[in-house]
CSV table of C-alpha atoms and ligand atoms in Angstrom, one decimal:
chain,number,residue,atom,x,y,z
A,24,PHE,CA,-79.0,73.5,61.8
A,25,ARG,CA,-76.2,74.4,64.1
A,26,ILE,CA,-74.9,78.0,64.2
A,27,TYR,CA,-71.4,78.9,65.4
A,28,GLY,CA,-70.5,82.5,66.1
A,29,THR,CA,-67.1,84.2,66.3
A,30,PRO,CA,-66.9,87.9,67.3
A,31,ILE,CA,-64.8,90.3,65.2
A,32,THR,CA,-63.2,93.0,67.4
A,33,SER,CA,-61.7,96.3,66.5
A,34,GLU,CA,-58.1,97.3,67.5
A,35,GLN,CA,-59.6,98.9,70.6
A,36,GLY,CA,-61.2,95.6,71.5
A,37,ARG,CA,-64.7,96.6,70.6
A,38,ILE,CA,-67.0,94.1,69.0
A,39,ILE,CA,-67.7,95.4,65.6
A,40,GLY,CA,-69.2,92.3,64.0
A,41,ALA,CA,-69.3,88.5,64.0
A,42,VAL,CA,-68.7,85.6,61.7
A,43,LEU,CA,-71.6,83.1,61.7
A,44,THR,CA,-71.1,79.6,60.5
A,45,ILE,CA,-74.3,77.7,59.8
A,46,ARG,CA,-74.0,74.0,59.4
A,47,ASP,CA,-76.7,71.8,58.2
A,48,ILE,CA,-76.8,68.8,60.6
A,49,THR,CA,-80.1,67.4,59.4
A,50,ASP,CA,-78.3,64.3,57.9
A,51,ILE,CA,-76.2,63.7,60.9
A,52,ARG,CA,-79.2,64.0,63.2
A,53,ARG,CA,-81.1,61.6,60.9
A,54,LEU,CA,-78.3,59.1,60.9
A,55,GLU,CA,-78.0,59.3,64.7
A,56,GLN,CA,-81.8,58.8,65.1
A,57,MET,CA,-81.8,55.8,62.7
A,58,ARG,CA,-79.0,54.2,64.7
A,59,THR,CA,-80.8,54.8,68.0
A,60,GLU,CA,-84.0,53.3,66.6
A,61,PHE,CA,-82.1,50.3,65.2
A,62,VAL,CA,-80.5,49.5,68.5
A,63,ALA,CA,-83.8,49.9,70.3
A,64,ASN,CA,-85.4,47.6,67.7
A,65,VAL,CA,-82.7,45.0,67.9
A,66,SER,CA,-82.9,45.0,71.7
A,67,HIS,CA,-86.6,44.6,71.7
A,68,GLU,CA,-86.4,41.7,69.1
A,69,LEU,CA,-83.8,39.9,71.2
A,70,ARG,CA,-85.6,40.4,74.4
A,71,THR,CA,-88.9,39.0,73.3
A,72,PRO,CA,-87.8,35.4,72.7
A,73,LEU,CA,-85.5,35.5,75.7
A,74,THR,CA,-88.2,36.6,78.0
A,75,SER,CA,-90.4,33.8,76.7
A,76,ILE,CA,-87.6,31.2,77.1
A,77,ARG,CA,-86.9,32.3,80.7
A,78,GLY,CA,-90.5,32.2,81.6
A,79,PHE,CA,-91.0,28.6,80.4
A,80,VAL,CA,-87.7,27.5,82.0
A,81,GLU,CA,-88.7,29.0,85.3
A,82,THR,CA,-92.1,27.3,85.2
A,83,LEU,CA,-90.4,24.0,84.5
A,84,LEU,CA,-88.0,24.4,87.4
A,85,GLU,CA,-90.9,25.3,89.7
A,86,GLY,CA,-92.5,22.0,89.2
A,87,ALA,CA,-94.0,21.7,85.7
A,88,LEU,CA,-91.1,19.3,85.0
A,89,GLU,CA,-93.0,16.6,86.9
A,90,ASP,CA,-95.6,16.5,84.2
A,91,PRO,CA,-94.0,14.9,81.1
A,92,GLU,CA,-96.6,16.1,78.7
A,93,VAL,CA,-96.4,19.7,79.9
A,94,SER,CA,-92.6,19.5,79.9
A,95,ARG,CA,-92.6,18.3,76.3
A,96,ARG,CA,-94.8,21.1,75.2
A,97,PHE,CA,-92.8,23.8,77.0
A,98,LEU,CA,-89.5,22.4,75.6
A,99,GLY,CA,-91.0,22.6,72.2
A,100,ILE,CA,-91.8,26.3,72.7
A,101,ILE,CA,-88.3,26.9,74.1
A,102,ASN,CA,-86.8,25.3,71.1
A,103,HIS,CA,-88.9,27.3,68.8
A,104,GLU,CA,-87.9,30.6,70.5
A,105,ALA,CA,-84.3,29.6,70.5
A,106,GLN,CA,-84.5,29.0,66.7
A,107,ARG,CA,-86.0,32.5,66.3
A,108,LEU,CA,-83.1,34.0,68.2
A,109,GLN,CA,-80.6,32.2,66.1
A,110,GLN,CA,-82.4,33.3,62.9
A,111,LEU,CA,-82.4,36.9,64.1
A,112,ILE,CA,-78.7,36.9,64.9
A,113,GLU,CA,-77.9,35.3,61.5
A,114,ASP,CA,-80.0,38.0,59.7
A,115,LEU,CA,-78.3,40.8,61.7
A,116,LEU,CA,-74.9,39.4,60.8
A,117,SER,CA,-75.9,39.2,57.1
A,118,LEU,CA,-77.0,42.8,57.2
A,119,SER,CA,-73.8,44.1,58.9
A,120,ARG,CA,-71.6,42.1,56.6
A,121,LEU,CA,-73.4,43.6,53.6
A,122,GLU,CA,-73.1,47.1,55.0
A,123,SER,CA,-69.4,46.8,55.6
A,124,GLN,CA,-68.8,46.0,52.0
A,125,PRO,CA,-68.1,48.6,49.4
A,126,LYS,CA,-71.2,49.7,47.4
A,127,ARG,CA,-70.7,47.7,44.2
A,128,GLN,CA,-70.0,44.1,44.6
A,129,ASP,CA,-67.5,42.6,42.2
A,130,ALA,CA,-70.1,40.1,41.3
A,131,GLY,CA,-69.4,36.5,40.4
A,132,ARG,CA,-71.9,34.7,38.2
A,133,ALA,CA,-74.9,32.6,38.8
A,134,ASP,CA,-77.3,30.6,36.7
A,135,LEU,CA,-80.8,31.6,37.6
A,136,ALA,CA,-82.6,28.4,36.6
A,137,ALA,CA,-80.1,26.2,38.5
A,138,THR,CA,-80.1,28.4,41.6
A,139,LEU,CA,-83.9,28.6,41.6
A,140,ASP,CA,-84.2,24.8,41.4
A,141,ARG,CA,-82.0,24.5,44.5
A,142,VAL,CA,-84.1,27.0,46.4
A,143,LEU,CA,-87.3,25.3,45.4
A,144,THR,CA,-85.9,22.0,46.7
A,145,THR,CA,-85.3,23.8,50.1
A,146,VAL,CA,-88.8,25.2,50.4
A,147,ASN,CA,-90.7,22.4,48.8
A,148,GLN,CA,-91.6,20.7,52.0
A,149,LEU,CA,-92.8,23.9,53.6
A,150,ALA,CA,-94.9,24.7,50.6
A,151,ARG,CA,-96.4,21.2,50.6
A,152,GLU,CA,-97.2,21.4,54.3
A,153,LYS,CA,-99.0,24.7,53.8
A,154,GLY,CA,-100.8,23.6,50.7
A,155,VAL,CA,-99.2,26.2,48.5
A,156,ALA,CA,-98.2,25.3,44.9
A,157,LEU,CA,-94.9,26.4,43.5
A,158,GLU,CA,-94.5,27.3,39.8
A,159,LYS,CA,-91.7,28.6,37.6
A,160,GLU,CA,-91.6,30.1,34.2
A,161,ILE,CA,-87.9,30.7,33.4
A,162,PRO,CA,-87.1,31.0,29.6
A,163,ALA,CA,-84.2,28.9,28.6
A,164,GLU,CA,-82.3,31.8,27.0
A,165,ILE,CA,-81.9,33.8,30.3
A,166,PRO,CA,-78.2,34.6,30.5
A,167,GLU,CA,-76.1,34.2,33.7
A,168,LEU,CA,-76.4,37.0,36.3
A,169,ALA,CA,-73.6,39.1,37.7
A,170,ILE,CA,-74.0,37.9,41.3
A,171,SER,CA,-72.6,35.1,43.3
A,172,GLU,CA,-74.8,32.0,43.6
A,173,SER,CA,-75.0,32.3,47.4
A,174,TYR,CA,-76.4,35.9,47.2
A,175,LEU,CA,-78.8,35.0,44.5
A,176,ASN,CA,-79.9,32.0,46.6
A,177,GLN,CA,-80.5,34.3,49.6
A,178,VAL,CA,-82.6,36.7,47.5
A,179,LEU,CA,-84.8,34.0,46.0
A,180,LEU,CA,-85.1,32.1,49.2
A,181,ASN,CA,-86.3,35.2,51.2
A,182,LEU,CA,-88.8,36.2,48.6
A,183,ILE,CA,-90.2,32.7,47.9
A,184,ASP,CA,-90.3,31.9,51.6
A,185,ASN,CA,-92.3,35.1,52.2
A,186,GLY,CA,-94.6,34.2,49.3
A,187,ILE,CA,-95.3,30.8,51.0
A,188,LYS,CA,-95.6,32.3,54.5
A,189,TYR,CA,-98.1,34.9,53.5
A,190,THR,CA,-100.3,32.8,51.2
A,191,PRO,CA,-103.1,30.6,52.6
A,192,ALA,CA,-103.6,27.0,51.6
A,193,GLY,CA,-104.8,26.5,48.0
A,194,GLY,CA,-102.7,29.5,46.8
A,195,ARG,CA,-99.7,29.7,44.5
A,196,VAL,CA,-96.2,31.2,44.3
A,197,THR,CA,-94.9,31.8,40.8
A,198,ILE,CA,-91.4,32.7,39.8
A,199,ARG,CA,-90.9,34.3,36.3
A,200,ALA,CA,-88.0,35.8,34.6
A,201,ALA,CA,-87.5,38.0,31.5
A,202,ARG,CA,-84.5,39.7,29.9
A,203,LEU,CA,-84.7,43.5,29.8
A,204,GLY,CA,-81.7,44.7,27.8
A,205,GLU,CA,-78.6,44.2,29.9
A,206,LEU,CA,-80.7,43.3,33.0
A,207,VAL,CA,-82.8,40.3,33.9
A,208,GLN,CA,-86.0,40.9,35.8
A,209,VAL,CA,-87.2,38.3,38.1
A,210,GLU,CA,-90.8,38.3,39.5
A,211,VAL,CA,-91.9,36.4,42.6
A,212,ALA,CA,-95.7,36.5,42.6
A,213,ASP,CA,-98.1,35.0,45.2
A,214,THR,CA,-101.8,34.8,45.5
A,215,GLY,CA,-101.7,35.5,49.3
A,216,ILE,CA,-103.0,38.0,51.8
A,217,GLY,CA,-101.3,41.0,50.0
A,218,ILE,CA,-100.0,44.2,51.5
A,219,PRO,CA,-102.1,47.3,52.3
A,220,PRO,CA,-101.1,50.3,50.1
A,221,GLU,CA,-99.9,52.4,53.1
A,222,SER,CA,-97.4,49.7,54.0
A,223,LEU,CA,-96.0,49.1,50.5
A,224,PRO,CA,-93.3,51.8,50.7
A,225,ARG,CA,-92.1,50.5,54.1
A,226,VAL,CA,-91.8,46.7,53.7
A,227,PHE,CA,-88.1,47.0,52.8
A,228,GLU,CA,-87.3,48.8,56.0
A,229,ARG,CA,-85.6,46.8,58.8
A,230,PHE,CA,-88.0,45.4,61.3
A,231,TYR,CA,-91.0,46.7,59.5
A,232,ARG,CA,-93.9,44.3,59.5
A,233,VAL,CA,-97.5,44.8,58.5
A,234,ASP,CA,-98.6,42.5,61.2
A,235,LYS,CA,-96.0,41.9,63.9
A,236,ALA,CA,-97.8,39.0,65.6
A,237,ARG,CA,-98.4,37.2,62.4
A,238,SER,CA,-94.9,37.7,61.2
A,239,ARG,CA,-93.4,36.4,64.5
A,240,GLU,CA,-95.7,33.4,64.4
A,241,MET,CA,-94.4,32.6,61.0
A,242,GLY,CA,-90.9,32.8,62.3
A,243,GLY,CA,-90.2,36.1,60.6
A,244,THR,CA,-87.5,38.5,61.8
A,245,GLY,CA,-88.6,41.6,59.8
A,246,LEU,CA,-85.2,41.7,58.2
A,247,GLY,CA,-85.6,39.5,55.2
A,248,LEU,CA,-86.7,42.1,52.7
A,249,ALA,CA,-84.1,44.6,54.0
A,250,ILE,CA,-81.4,42.0,53.3
A,251,VAL,CA,-82.9,41.3,49.8
A,252,LYS,CA,-82.9,45.0,48.9
A,253,HIS,CA,-79.4,45.5,50.1
A,254,ILE,CA,-78.1,42.6,48.1
A,255,VAL,CA,-79.9,43.5,44.9
A,256,GLU,CA,-78.9,47.2,45.0
A,257,SER,CA,-75.3,46.5,45.9
A,258,HIS,CA,-75.2,44.4,42.7
A,259,GLY,CA,-76.5,47.3,40.5
A,260,GLY,CA,-80.1,46.1,40.5
A,261,SER,CA,-83.4,47.4,41.9
A,262,ILE,CA,-86.4,46.0,43.7
A,263,SER,CA,-90.1,46.9,43.8
A,264,VAL,CA,-93.4,45.5,44.8
A,265,THR,CA,-97.0,45.8,43.8
A,266,SER,CA,-99.8,44.3,45.8
A,267,ARG,CA,-103.5,44.0,46.3
A,268,PRO,CA,-104.8,43.1,49.8
A,269,GLY,CA,-106.6,39.8,49.6
A,270,GLN,CA,-105.3,39.0,46.1
A,271,GLY,CA,-101.6,38.7,46.4
A,272,SER,CA,-98.2,40.4,46.0
A,273,HIS,CA,-95.7,40.7,43.2
A,274,PHE,CA,-92.1,41.4,44.0
A,275,PHE,CA,-89.8,42.3,41.1
A,276,PHE,CA,-86.1,42.6,41.1
A,277,THR,CA,-83.5,43.2,38.5
A,278,LEU,CA,-79.9,42.2,38.2
A,279,PRO,CA,-77.3,42.9,35.5
A,280,ILE,CA,-76.3,40.0,33.3
A,281,ALA,CA,-72.8,38.6,33.7
A,282,ALA,CA,-70.0,39.6,31.3
A,283,GLU,CA,-69.4,36.9,28.7
A,284,GLU,CA,-67.1,34.3,29.9
A,285,GLY,CA,-63.5,34.7,28.9
A,286,GLY,CA,-64.4,37.7,26.8
A,287,ARG,CA,-65.4,41.3,27.3
A,288,SER,CA,-68.7,42.4,28.6
A,289,ASN,CA,-71.1,43.2,25.9
A,290,TYR,CA,-72.0,46.1,28.1
A,291,GLN,CA,-69.5,48.8,29.0
A,292,GLU,CA,-69.9,51.5,31.4
A,293,GLU,CA,-69.4,55.0,30.2
A,294,PRO,CA,-66.0,56.2,31.2
A,295,GLY,CA,-65.9,58.7,34.0
B,8,ADP,P1,-90.6,38.9,57.9
B,8,ADP,O1,-89.5,38.2,58.5
B,8,ADP,O2,-91.5,39.5,59.0
B,8,ADP,O3,-91.3,38.1,56.9
B,8,ADP,P2,-89.6,40.6,55.8
B,8,ADP,O4,-88.6,41.7,55.8
B,8,ADP,O5,-89.3,39.4,54.9
B,8,ADP,O6,-89.9,40.2,57.3
B,8,ADP,O7,-91.0,41.3,55.3
B,8,ADP,C1,-91.5,42.4,56.0
B,8,ADP,C2,-93.0,42.4,56.1
B,8,ADP,O8,-93.5,42.6,54.8
B,8,ADP,C3,-93.6,41.1,56.6
B,8,ADP,O9,-93.7,41.1,58.0
B,8,ADP,C4,-95.0,41.1,56.0
B,8,ADP,O10,-95.9,41.9,56.7
B,8,ADP,C5,-94.7,41.8,54.6
B,8,ADP,N1,-94.6,40.9,53.5
B,8,ADP,C6,-93.4,40.5,53.0
B,8,ADP,N2,-93.6,39.6,51.9
B,8,ADP,C7,-95.0,39.5,51.8
B,8,ADP,C8,-95.8,38.8,50.9
B,8,ADP,N3,-95.3,38.0,49.9
B,8,ADP,N4,-97.2,38.9,51.1
B,8,ADP,C9,-97.7,39.7,52.1
B,8,ADP,N5,-96.9,40.4,53.0
B,8,ADP,C10,-95.6,40.3,52.8
């Protein structure tokens, strides 16, 4: 709280009272603190790959360049770190674009099965290399969703990519969908390492990772789920997760179905 005081004086100039204004600044404080933390996090995340790149470049310049085998290995690491930097910057831009848009998106429409197929094509190779099977169970009667295809693509890609990343060889990532009234619920389930219960409420926070080292090693930025949550919620949906360490995780999100083409929506919001 912040308290402001103004004295009340009598005609003779004596102080006979005061007006106190009490302002609750908890929210402002909290926002300031979140912003400070965010900037600190971003700086740290940017500095880590940069430090590594500079270290390897210096070692090369100091003579390691003479050894072709060492050079090749170091350049591989530099390349990898540069890719991480790029991914991080792209994720940060995605987030800031999302945040600068008004709360509810004026949607667009996307076909879940078709978008999912495109995403599966993108991640197929990664899954094959890791020995993780991809499966889908999408009923034919799922209607179109009120979201642009590129946003839906990003949501599915981030969730499925995580499923593959955090699932050891021999495991499985399954995508299911079901209609729930005027919403469609999509589930991305894996048989991977799972998430400890104390971390579950935090995985959608920016830069939160259960295991920083592991996430980095997998090329993660810690922003993927924050982006997913933002997209889903700004389209009128919601997201949740259940998980059992050692058994796997289930991410569920909902999105409203699109209005019937050319006609009116079969769902109308209450006026006011
Ligand atoms: P990252 O880029 O690190 O994967 P995300 O925002 O996508 O960041 O996820 C945040 C954290 O949540 C991850 O670092 C990981 O610890 C955990 N996580 C996300 N998805 C899964 C999953 N399918 N299985 C286990 N842990 C997960």
